[in-house]
PDB file of C-alpha atoms in Angstrom:
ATOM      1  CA  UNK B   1    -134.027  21.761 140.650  1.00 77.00           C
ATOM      2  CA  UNK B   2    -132.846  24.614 142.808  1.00 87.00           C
ATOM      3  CA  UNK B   3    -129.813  26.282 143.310  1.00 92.00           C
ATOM      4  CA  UNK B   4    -128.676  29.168 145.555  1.00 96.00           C
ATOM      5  CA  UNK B   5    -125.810  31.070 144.887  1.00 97.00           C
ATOM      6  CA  UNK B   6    -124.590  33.729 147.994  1.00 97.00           C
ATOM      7  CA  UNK B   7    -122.170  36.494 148.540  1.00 97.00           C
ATOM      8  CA  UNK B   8    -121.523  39.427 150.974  1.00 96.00           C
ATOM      9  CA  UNK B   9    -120.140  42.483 149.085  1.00 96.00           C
ATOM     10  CA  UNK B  10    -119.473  45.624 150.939  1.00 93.00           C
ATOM     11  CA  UNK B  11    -121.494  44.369 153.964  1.00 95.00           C
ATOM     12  CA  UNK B  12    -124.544  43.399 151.694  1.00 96.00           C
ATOM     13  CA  UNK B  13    -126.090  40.241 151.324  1.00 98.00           C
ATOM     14  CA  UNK B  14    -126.348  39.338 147.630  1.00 98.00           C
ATOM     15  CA  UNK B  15    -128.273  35.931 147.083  1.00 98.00           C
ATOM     16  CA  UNK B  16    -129.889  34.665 143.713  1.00 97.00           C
ATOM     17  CA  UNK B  17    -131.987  31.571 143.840  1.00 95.00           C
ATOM     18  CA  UNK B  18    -132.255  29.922 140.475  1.00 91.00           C
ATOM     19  CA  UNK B  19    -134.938  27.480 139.940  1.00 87.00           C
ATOM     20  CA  UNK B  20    -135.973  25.679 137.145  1.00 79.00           C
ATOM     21  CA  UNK B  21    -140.088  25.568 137.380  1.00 82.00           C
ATOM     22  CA  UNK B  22    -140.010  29.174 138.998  1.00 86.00           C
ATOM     23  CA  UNK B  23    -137.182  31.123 137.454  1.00 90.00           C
ATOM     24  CA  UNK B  24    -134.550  33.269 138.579  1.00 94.00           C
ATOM     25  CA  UNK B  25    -134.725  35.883 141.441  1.00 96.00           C
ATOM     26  CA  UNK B  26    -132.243  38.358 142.787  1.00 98.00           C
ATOM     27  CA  UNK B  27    -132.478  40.031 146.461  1.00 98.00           C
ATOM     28  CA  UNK B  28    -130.319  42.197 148.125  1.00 98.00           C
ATOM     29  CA  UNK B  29    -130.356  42.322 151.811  1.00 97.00           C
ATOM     30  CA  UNK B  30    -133.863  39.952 151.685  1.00 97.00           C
ATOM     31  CA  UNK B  31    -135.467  42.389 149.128  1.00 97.00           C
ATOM     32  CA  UNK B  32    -136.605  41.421 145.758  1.00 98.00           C
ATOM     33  CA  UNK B  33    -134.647  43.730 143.301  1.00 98.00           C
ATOM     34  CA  UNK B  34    -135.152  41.061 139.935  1.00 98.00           C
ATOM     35  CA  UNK B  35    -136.902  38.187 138.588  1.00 96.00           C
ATOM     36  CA  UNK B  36    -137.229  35.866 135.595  1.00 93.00           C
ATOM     37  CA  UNK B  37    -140.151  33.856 135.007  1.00 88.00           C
ATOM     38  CA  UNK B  38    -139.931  30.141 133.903  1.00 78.00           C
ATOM     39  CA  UNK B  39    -137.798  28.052 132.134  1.00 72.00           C
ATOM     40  CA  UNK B  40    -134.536  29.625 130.466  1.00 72.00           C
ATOM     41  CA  UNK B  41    -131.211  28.193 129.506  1.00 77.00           C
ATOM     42  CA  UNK B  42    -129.300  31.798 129.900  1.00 87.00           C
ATOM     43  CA  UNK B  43    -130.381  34.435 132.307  1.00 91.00           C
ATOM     44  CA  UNK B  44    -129.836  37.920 133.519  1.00 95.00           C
ATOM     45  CA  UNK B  45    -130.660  39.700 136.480  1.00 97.00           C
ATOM     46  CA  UNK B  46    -130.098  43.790 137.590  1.00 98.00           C
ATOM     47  CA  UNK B  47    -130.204  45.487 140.635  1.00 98.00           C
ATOM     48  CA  UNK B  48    -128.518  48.051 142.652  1.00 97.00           C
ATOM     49  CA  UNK B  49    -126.604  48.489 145.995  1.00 97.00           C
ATOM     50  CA  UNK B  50    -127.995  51.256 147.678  1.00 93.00           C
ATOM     51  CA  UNK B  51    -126.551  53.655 150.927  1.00 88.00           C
ATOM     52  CA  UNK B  52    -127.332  57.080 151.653  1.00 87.00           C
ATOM     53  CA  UNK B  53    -124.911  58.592 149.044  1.00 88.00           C
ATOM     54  CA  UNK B  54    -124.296  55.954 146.164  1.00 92.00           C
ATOM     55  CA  UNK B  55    -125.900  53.231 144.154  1.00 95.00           C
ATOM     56  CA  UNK B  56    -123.634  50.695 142.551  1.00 97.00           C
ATOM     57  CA  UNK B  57    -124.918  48.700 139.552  1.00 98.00           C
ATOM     58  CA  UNK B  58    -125.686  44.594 140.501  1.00 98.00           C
ATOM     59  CA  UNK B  59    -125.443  42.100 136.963  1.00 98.00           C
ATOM     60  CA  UNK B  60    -125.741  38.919 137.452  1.00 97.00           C
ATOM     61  CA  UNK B  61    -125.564  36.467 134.374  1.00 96.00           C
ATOM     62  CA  UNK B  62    -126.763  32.974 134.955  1.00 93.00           C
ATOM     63  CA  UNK B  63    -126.111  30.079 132.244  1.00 87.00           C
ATOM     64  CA  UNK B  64    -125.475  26.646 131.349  1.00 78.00           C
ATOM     65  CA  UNK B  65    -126.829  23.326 130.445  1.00 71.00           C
ATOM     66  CA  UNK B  66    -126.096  20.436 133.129  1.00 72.00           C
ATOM     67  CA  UNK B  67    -124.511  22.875 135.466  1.00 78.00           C
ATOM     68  CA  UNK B  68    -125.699  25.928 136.561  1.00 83.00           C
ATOM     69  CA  UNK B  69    -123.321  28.805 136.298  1.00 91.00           C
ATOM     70  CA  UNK B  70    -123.423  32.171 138.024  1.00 95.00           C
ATOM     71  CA  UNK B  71    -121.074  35.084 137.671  1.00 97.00           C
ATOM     72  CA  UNK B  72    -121.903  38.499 139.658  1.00 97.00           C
ATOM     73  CA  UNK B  73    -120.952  41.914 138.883  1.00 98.00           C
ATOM     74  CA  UNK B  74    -121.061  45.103 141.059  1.00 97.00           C
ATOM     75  CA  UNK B  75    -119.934  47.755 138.689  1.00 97.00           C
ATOM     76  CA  UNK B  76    -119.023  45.658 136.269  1.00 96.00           C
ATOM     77  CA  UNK B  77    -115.974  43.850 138.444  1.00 96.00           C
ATOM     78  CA  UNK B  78    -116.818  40.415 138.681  1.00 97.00           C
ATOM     79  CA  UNK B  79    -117.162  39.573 142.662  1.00 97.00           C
ATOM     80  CA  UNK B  80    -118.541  35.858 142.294  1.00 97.00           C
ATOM     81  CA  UNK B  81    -117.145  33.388 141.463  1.00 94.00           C
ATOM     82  CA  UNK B  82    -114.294  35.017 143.637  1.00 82.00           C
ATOM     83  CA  UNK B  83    -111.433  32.806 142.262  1.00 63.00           C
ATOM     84  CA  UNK B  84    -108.506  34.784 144.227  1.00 56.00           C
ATOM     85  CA  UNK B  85    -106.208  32.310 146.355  1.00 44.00           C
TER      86      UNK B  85
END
């Protein structure tokens, strides 16, 4: 089973495709920054949003049993789920 999870932050593309035979990968932008390998009931992936004159700090935590989960974090402010109305 796969499962892509997507968000624009700060005019980056943040995608993480979780799969179950392949593992977890994180790109920014359509580059690679993370990767798990294989099976795993909790994940987590790091990476980094990068400009000229700052990196911020990409976690993403990736979980469940019979429903994948995925929560994002750019410096450590959760951005997805975005559960504002």
């Amino acid at each position: 089973m796969k499962k892509t999870f997507e968000v624009i932050h700060d005019g980056y593309h943040i995608q993480v495709v979780n799969n179950w035979f392949t593992g977890e990968k994180l790109y920014v932008n359509g580059q690679l920054q993370d990767e798990n390998l294989g099976l795993a009931i909790r994940a987590v992936l790091n990476g980094e949003l990068k400009s000229n004159d700052d990196r911020k700090s990409i976690k993403v935590a990736l979980g469940g049993f019979l429903k994948n989960n995925c929560r994002i974090f750019v410096e450590k402010n959760l951005i997805y789920p975005n559960n504002k109305k």
